[in-house]
mmCIF file of C-alpha atoms and ligand atoms in Angstrom:
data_model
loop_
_atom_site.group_PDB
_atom_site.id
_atom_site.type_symbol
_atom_site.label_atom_id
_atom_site.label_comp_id
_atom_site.label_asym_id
_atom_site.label_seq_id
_atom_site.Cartn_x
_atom_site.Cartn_y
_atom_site.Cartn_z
ATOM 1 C CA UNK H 5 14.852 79.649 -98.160
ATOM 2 C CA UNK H 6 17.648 80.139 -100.608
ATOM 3 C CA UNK H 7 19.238 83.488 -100.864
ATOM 4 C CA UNK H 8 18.519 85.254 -103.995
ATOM 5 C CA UNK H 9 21.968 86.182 -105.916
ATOM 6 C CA UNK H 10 22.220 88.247 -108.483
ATOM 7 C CA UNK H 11 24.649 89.116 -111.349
ATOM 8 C CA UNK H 12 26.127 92.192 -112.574
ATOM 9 C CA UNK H 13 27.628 93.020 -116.333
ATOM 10 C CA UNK H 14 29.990 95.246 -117.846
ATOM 11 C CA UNK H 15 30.700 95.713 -121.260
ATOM 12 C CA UNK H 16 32.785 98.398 -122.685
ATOM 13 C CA UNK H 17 35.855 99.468 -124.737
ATOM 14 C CA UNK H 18 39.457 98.636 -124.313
ATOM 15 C CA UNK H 19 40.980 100.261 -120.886
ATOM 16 C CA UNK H 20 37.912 102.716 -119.811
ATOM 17 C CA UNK H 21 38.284 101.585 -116.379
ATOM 18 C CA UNK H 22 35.956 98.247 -116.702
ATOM 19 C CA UNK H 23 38.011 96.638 -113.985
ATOM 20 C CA UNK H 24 38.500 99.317 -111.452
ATOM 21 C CA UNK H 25 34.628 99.923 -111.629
ATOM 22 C CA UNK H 26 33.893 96.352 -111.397
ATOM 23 C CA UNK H 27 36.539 95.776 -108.868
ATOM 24 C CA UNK H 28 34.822 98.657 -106.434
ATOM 25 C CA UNK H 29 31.454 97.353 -106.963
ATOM 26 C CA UNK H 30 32.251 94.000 -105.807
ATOM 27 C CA UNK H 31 33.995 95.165 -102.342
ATOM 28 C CA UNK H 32 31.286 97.490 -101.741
ATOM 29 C CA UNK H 33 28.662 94.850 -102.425
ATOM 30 C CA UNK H 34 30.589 92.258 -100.667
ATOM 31 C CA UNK H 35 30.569 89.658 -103.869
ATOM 32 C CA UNK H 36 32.713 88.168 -106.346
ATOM 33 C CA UNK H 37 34.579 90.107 -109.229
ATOM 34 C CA UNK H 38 35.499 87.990 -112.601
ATOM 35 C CA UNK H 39 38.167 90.033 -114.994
ATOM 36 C CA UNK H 40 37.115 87.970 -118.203
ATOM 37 C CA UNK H 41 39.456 89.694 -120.191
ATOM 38 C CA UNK H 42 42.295 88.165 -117.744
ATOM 39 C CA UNK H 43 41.249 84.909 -118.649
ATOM 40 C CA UNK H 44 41.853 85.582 -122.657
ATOM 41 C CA UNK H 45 44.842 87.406 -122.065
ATOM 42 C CA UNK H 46 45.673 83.942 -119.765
ATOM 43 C CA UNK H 47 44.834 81.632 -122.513
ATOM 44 C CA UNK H 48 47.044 83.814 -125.098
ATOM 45 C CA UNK H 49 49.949 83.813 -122.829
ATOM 46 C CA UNK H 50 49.557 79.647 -122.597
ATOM 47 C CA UNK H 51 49.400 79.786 -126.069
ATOM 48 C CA UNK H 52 52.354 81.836 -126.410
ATOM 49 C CA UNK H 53 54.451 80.143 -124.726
ATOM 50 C CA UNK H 54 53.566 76.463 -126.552
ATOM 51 C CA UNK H 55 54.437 78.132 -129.553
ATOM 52 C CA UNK H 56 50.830 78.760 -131.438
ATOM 53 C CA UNK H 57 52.091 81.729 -133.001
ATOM 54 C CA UNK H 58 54.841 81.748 -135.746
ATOM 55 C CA UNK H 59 58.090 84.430 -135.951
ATOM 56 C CA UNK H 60 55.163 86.333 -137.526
ATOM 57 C CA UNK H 61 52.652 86.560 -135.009
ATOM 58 C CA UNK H 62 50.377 84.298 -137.173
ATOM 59 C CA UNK H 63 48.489 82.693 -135.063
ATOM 60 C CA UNK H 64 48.171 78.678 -135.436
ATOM 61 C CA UNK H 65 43.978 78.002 -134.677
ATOM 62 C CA UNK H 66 44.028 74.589 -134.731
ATOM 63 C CA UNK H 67 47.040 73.957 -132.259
ATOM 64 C CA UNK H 68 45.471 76.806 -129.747
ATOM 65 C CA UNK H 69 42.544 74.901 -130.439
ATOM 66 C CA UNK H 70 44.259 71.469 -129.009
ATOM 67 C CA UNK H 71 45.467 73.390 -125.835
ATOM 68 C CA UNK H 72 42.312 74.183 -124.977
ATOM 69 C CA UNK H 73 41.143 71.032 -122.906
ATOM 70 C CA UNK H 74 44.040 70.948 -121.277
ATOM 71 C CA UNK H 75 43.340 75.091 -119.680
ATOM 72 C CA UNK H 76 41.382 75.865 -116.131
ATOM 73 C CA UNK H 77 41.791 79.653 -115.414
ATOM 74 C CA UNK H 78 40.431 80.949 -111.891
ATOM 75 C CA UNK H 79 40.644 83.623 -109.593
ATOM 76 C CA UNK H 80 41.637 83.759 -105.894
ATOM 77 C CA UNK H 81 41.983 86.658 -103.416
ATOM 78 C CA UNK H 82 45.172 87.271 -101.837
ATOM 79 C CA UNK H 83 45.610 90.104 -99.566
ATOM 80 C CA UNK H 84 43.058 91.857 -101.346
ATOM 81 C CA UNK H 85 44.247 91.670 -104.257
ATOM 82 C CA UNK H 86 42.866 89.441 -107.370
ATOM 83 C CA UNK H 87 45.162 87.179 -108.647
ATOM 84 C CA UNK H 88 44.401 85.242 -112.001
ATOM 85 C CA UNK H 89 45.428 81.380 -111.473
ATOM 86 C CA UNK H 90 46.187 79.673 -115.409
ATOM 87 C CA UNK H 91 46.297 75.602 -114.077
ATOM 88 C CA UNK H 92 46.887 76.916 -110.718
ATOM 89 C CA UNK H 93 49.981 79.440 -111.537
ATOM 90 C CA UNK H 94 49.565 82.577 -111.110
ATOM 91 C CA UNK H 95 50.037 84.527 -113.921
ATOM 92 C CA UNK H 96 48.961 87.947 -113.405
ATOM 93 C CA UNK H 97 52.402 89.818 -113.761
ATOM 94 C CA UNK H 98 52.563 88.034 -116.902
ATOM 95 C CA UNK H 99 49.530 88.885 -118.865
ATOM 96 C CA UNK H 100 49.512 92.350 -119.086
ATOM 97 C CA UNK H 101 52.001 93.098 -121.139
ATOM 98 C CA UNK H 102 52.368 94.978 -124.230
ATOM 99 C CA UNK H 103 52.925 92.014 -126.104
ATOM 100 C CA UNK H 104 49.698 90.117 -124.646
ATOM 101 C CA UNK H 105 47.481 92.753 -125.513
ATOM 102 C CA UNK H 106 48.451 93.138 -129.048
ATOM 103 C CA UNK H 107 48.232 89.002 -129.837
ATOM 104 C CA UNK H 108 45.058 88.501 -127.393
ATOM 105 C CA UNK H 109 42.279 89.810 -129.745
ATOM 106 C CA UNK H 110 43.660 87.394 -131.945
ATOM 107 C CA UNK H 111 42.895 84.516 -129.727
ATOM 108 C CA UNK H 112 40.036 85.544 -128.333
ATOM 109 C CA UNK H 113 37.938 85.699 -131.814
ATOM 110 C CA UNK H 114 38.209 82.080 -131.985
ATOM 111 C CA UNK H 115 35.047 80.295 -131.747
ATOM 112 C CA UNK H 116 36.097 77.759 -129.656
ATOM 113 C CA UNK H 117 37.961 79.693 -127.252
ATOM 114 C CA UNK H 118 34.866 81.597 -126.095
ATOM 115 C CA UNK H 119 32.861 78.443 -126.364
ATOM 116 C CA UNK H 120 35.256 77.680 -123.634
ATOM 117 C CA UNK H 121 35.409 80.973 -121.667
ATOM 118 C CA UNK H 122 31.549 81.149 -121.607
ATOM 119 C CA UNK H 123 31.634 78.230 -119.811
ATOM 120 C CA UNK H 124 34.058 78.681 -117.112
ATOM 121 C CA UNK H 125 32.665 81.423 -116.718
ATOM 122 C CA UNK H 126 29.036 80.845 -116.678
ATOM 123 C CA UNK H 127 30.413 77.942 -113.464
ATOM 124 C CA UNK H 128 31.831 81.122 -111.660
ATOM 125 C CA UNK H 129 28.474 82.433 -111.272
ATOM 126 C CA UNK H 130 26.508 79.195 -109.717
ATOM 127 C CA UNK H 131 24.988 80.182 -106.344
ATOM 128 C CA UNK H 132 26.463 83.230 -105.868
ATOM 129 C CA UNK H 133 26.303 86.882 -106.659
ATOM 130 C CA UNK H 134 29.049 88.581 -108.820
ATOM 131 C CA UNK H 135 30.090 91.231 -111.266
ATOM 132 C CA UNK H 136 32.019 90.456 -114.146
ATOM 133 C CA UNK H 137 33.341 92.736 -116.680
ATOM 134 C CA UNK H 138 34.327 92.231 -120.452
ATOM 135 C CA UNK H 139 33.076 92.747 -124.033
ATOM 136 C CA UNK H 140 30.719 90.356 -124.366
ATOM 137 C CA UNK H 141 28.952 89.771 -120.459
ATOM 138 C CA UNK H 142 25.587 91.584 -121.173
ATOM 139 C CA UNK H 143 25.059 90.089 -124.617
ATOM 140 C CA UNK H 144 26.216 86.389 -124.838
ATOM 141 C CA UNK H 145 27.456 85.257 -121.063
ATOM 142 C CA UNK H 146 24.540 86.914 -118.804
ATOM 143 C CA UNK H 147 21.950 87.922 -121.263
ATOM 144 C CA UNK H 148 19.652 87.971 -118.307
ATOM 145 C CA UNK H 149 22.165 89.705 -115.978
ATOM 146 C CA UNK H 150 19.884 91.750 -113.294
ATOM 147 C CA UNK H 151 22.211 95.156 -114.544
ATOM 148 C CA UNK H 152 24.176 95.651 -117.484
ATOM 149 C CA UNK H 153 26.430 98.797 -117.544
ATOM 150 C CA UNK H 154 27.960 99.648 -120.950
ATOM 151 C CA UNK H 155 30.800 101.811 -119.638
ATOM 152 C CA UNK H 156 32.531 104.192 -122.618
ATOM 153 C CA UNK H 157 35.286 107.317 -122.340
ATOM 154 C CA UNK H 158 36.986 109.126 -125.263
ATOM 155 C CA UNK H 159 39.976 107.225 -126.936
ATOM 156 C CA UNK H 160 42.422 109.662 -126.358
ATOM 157 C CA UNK H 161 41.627 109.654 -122.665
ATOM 158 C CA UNK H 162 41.823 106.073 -122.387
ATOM 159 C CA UNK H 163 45.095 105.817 -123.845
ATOM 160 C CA UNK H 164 46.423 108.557 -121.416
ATOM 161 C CA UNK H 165 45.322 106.220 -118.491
ATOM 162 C CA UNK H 166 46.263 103.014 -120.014
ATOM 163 C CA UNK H 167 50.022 104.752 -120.983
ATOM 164 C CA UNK H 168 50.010 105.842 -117.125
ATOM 165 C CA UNK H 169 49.693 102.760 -115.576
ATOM 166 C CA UNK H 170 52.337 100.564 -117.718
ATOM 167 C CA UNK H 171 54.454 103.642 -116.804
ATOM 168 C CA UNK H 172 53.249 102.960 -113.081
ATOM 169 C CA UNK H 173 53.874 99.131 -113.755
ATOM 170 C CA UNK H 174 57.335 100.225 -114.724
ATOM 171 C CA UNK H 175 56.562 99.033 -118.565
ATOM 172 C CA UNK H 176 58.536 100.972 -121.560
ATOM 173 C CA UNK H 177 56.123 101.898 -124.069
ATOM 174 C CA UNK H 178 55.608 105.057 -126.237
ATOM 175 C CA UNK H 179 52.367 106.953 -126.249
ATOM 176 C CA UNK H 180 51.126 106.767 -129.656
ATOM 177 C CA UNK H 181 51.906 102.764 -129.673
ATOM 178 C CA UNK H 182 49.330 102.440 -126.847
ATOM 179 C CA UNK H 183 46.891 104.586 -128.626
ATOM 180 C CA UNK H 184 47.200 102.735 -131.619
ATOM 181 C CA UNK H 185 46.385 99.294 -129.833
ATOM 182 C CA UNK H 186 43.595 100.406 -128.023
ATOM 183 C CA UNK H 187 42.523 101.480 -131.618
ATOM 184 C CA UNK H 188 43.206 98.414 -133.098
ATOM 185 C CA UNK H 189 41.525 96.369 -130.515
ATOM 186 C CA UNK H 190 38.466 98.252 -130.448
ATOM 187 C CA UNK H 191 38.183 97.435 -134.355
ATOM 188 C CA UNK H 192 38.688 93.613 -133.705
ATOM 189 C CA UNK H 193 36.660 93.178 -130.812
ATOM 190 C CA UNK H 194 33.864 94.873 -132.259
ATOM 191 C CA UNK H 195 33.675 93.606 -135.945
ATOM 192 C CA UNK H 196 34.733 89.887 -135.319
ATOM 193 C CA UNK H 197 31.986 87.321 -136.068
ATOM 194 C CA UNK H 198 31.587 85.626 -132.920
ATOM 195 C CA UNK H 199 30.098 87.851 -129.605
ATOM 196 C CA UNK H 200 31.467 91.079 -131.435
ATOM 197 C CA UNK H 201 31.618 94.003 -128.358
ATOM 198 C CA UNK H 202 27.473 95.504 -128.438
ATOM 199 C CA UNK H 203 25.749 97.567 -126.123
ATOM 200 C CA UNK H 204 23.111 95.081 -124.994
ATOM 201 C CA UNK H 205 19.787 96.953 -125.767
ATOM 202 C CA UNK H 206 19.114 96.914 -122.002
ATOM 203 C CA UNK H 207 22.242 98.098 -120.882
ATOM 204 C CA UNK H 208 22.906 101.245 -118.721
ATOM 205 C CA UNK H 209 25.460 103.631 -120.447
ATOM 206 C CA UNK H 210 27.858 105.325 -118.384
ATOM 207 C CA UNK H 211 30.733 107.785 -120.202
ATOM 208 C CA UNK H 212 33.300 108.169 -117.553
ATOM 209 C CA UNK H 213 35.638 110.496 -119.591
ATOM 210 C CA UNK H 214 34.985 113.678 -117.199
ATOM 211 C CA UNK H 215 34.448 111.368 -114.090
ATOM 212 C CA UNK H 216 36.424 111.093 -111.410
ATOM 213 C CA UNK H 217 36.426 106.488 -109.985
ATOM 214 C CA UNK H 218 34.305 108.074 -107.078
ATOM 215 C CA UNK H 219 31.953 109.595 -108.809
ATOM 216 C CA UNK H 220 31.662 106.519 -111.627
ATOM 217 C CA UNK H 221 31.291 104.305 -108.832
ATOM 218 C CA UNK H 222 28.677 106.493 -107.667
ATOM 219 C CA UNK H 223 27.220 106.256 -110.400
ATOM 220 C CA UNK H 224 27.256 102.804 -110.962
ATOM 221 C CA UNK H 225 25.385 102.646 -106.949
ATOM 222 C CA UNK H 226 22.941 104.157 -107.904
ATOM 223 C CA UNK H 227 22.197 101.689 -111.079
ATOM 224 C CA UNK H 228 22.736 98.818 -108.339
ATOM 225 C CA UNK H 229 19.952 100.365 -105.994
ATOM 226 C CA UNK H 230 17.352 100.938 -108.831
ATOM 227 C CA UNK H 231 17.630 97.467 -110.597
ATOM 228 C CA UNK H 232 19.098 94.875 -108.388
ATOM 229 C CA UNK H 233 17.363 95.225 -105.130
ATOM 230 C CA UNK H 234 13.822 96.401 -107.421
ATOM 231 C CA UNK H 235 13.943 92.579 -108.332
HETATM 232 O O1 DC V 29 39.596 93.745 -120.773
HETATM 233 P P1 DC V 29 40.973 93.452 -121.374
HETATM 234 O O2 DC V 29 41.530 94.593 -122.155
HETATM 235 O O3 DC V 29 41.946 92.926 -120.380
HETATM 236 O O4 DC V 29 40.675 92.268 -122.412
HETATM 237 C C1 DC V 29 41.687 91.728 -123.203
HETATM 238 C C2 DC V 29 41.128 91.269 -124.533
HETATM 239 O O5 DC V 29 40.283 90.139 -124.330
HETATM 240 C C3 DC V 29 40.303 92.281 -125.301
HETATM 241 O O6 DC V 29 41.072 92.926 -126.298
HETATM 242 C C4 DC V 29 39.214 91.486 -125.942
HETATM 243 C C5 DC V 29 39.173 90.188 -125.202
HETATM 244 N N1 DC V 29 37.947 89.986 -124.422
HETATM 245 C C6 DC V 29 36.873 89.423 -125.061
HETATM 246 O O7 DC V 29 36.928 89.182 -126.254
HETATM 247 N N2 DC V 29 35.751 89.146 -124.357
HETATM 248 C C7 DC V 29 35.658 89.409 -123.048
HETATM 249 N N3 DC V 29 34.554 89.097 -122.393
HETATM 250 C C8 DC V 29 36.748 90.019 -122.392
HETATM 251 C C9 DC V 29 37.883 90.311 -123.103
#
């Protein structure tokens, strides 16, 4: 008999812990974890570096556009750690800089590009259980995910954990510059045309601005007991 998988979606705003949740989820349920927003910020530092953005920033569409056939992004484990693999490098260092998170909304409201990312990441999911988290999982990748968690914290709080870790990471940044792109990036990602960031109507909120990982993840267990195994 074939073993029944099953899939599990975040959506949410820029930095309110998407990863770390999904990342605990997927050891405690013993299945695979997909960071979709490290495969835009992988694309955008490809792009970046075959020059489709000008002195300005400006980015060139129809040159990203050509890269595109020419991309595989994947993930492998690695001492339990999840590394993201752009043509079989590993970028991860590389993609989470300041610099790649202000050009990557950018990229990632092209049509095309999430024509591609859909796909890959539609593959990921074949025969086997995961969790994936991004902005547009519950609506547009997995509309008939088995749980969708819409996962939400104040701005100001996500900035102070966002500024923490590049501090942690040993990145130079000022405060009010990380505020401002989580601001900014909220605005793009949810007014763009194509798979704009939505609660999906059936998705499970969860505001994690007074809660501590444990008790999100909690949380989050209990969502995973009530919907995934009811099915
Ligand atoms: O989750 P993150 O901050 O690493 O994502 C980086 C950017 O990628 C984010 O600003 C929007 C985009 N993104 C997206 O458009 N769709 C996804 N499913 C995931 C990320």
């Amino acid at each position: 008999m074939e073993k029944k998988t099953f899939v599990i979606a975040i959506d949410g705003h820029s930095s309110c812990g998407k990863s770390t949740l999904a990342r605990q989820l997927a050891e405690k349920l013993d299945i695979v974890y997909v960071d979709s927003g490290a495969m835009y910020r992988a694309l955008t530092w490809y792009a970046q570096q075959h020059r489709c953005f000008d002195e300005k920033d400006t980015l060139n569409r129809q040159k990203l556009i050509q890269t595109l056939p020419d991309i595989n992004i994947d993930f492998i484990k690695k001492n339990n750690e999840h590394h993201t693999m752009l043509n079989n490098q590993d970028v991860s260092g590389l993609i989470r800089s300041m610099e790649i998170s202000k050009l990557v909304s950018e990229v990632s409201a092209v049509p095309k590009v999430r024509q591609k990312m859909v796909k890959l990441q539609r593959k990921m999911a074949q025969n086997k259980s995961l969790v994936m988290d991004g902005r547009d999982i519950g609506t547009v990748v997995f509309p008939d995910a088995d749980l969708k968690i819409f996962l939400t914290a104040k701005e100001q709080i996500r900035a102070k954990r966002r500024f923490k870790e590049l501090r942690e990471q040993g990145i130079k940044t000022d405060f009010e510059a990380v505020l401002e792109n989580i601001k900014k990036r909220d605005r793009i990602d949810s007014t763009r045309e194509v798979s704009p960031l939505k609660k999906a109507g059936d998705a499970c909120v969860i505001d994690n601005s007074e809660l501590t990982p444990e008790e999100q993840l909690a949380k989050a267990l209990q969502l995973v007991k009530k919907k995934c195994h009811e099915n």
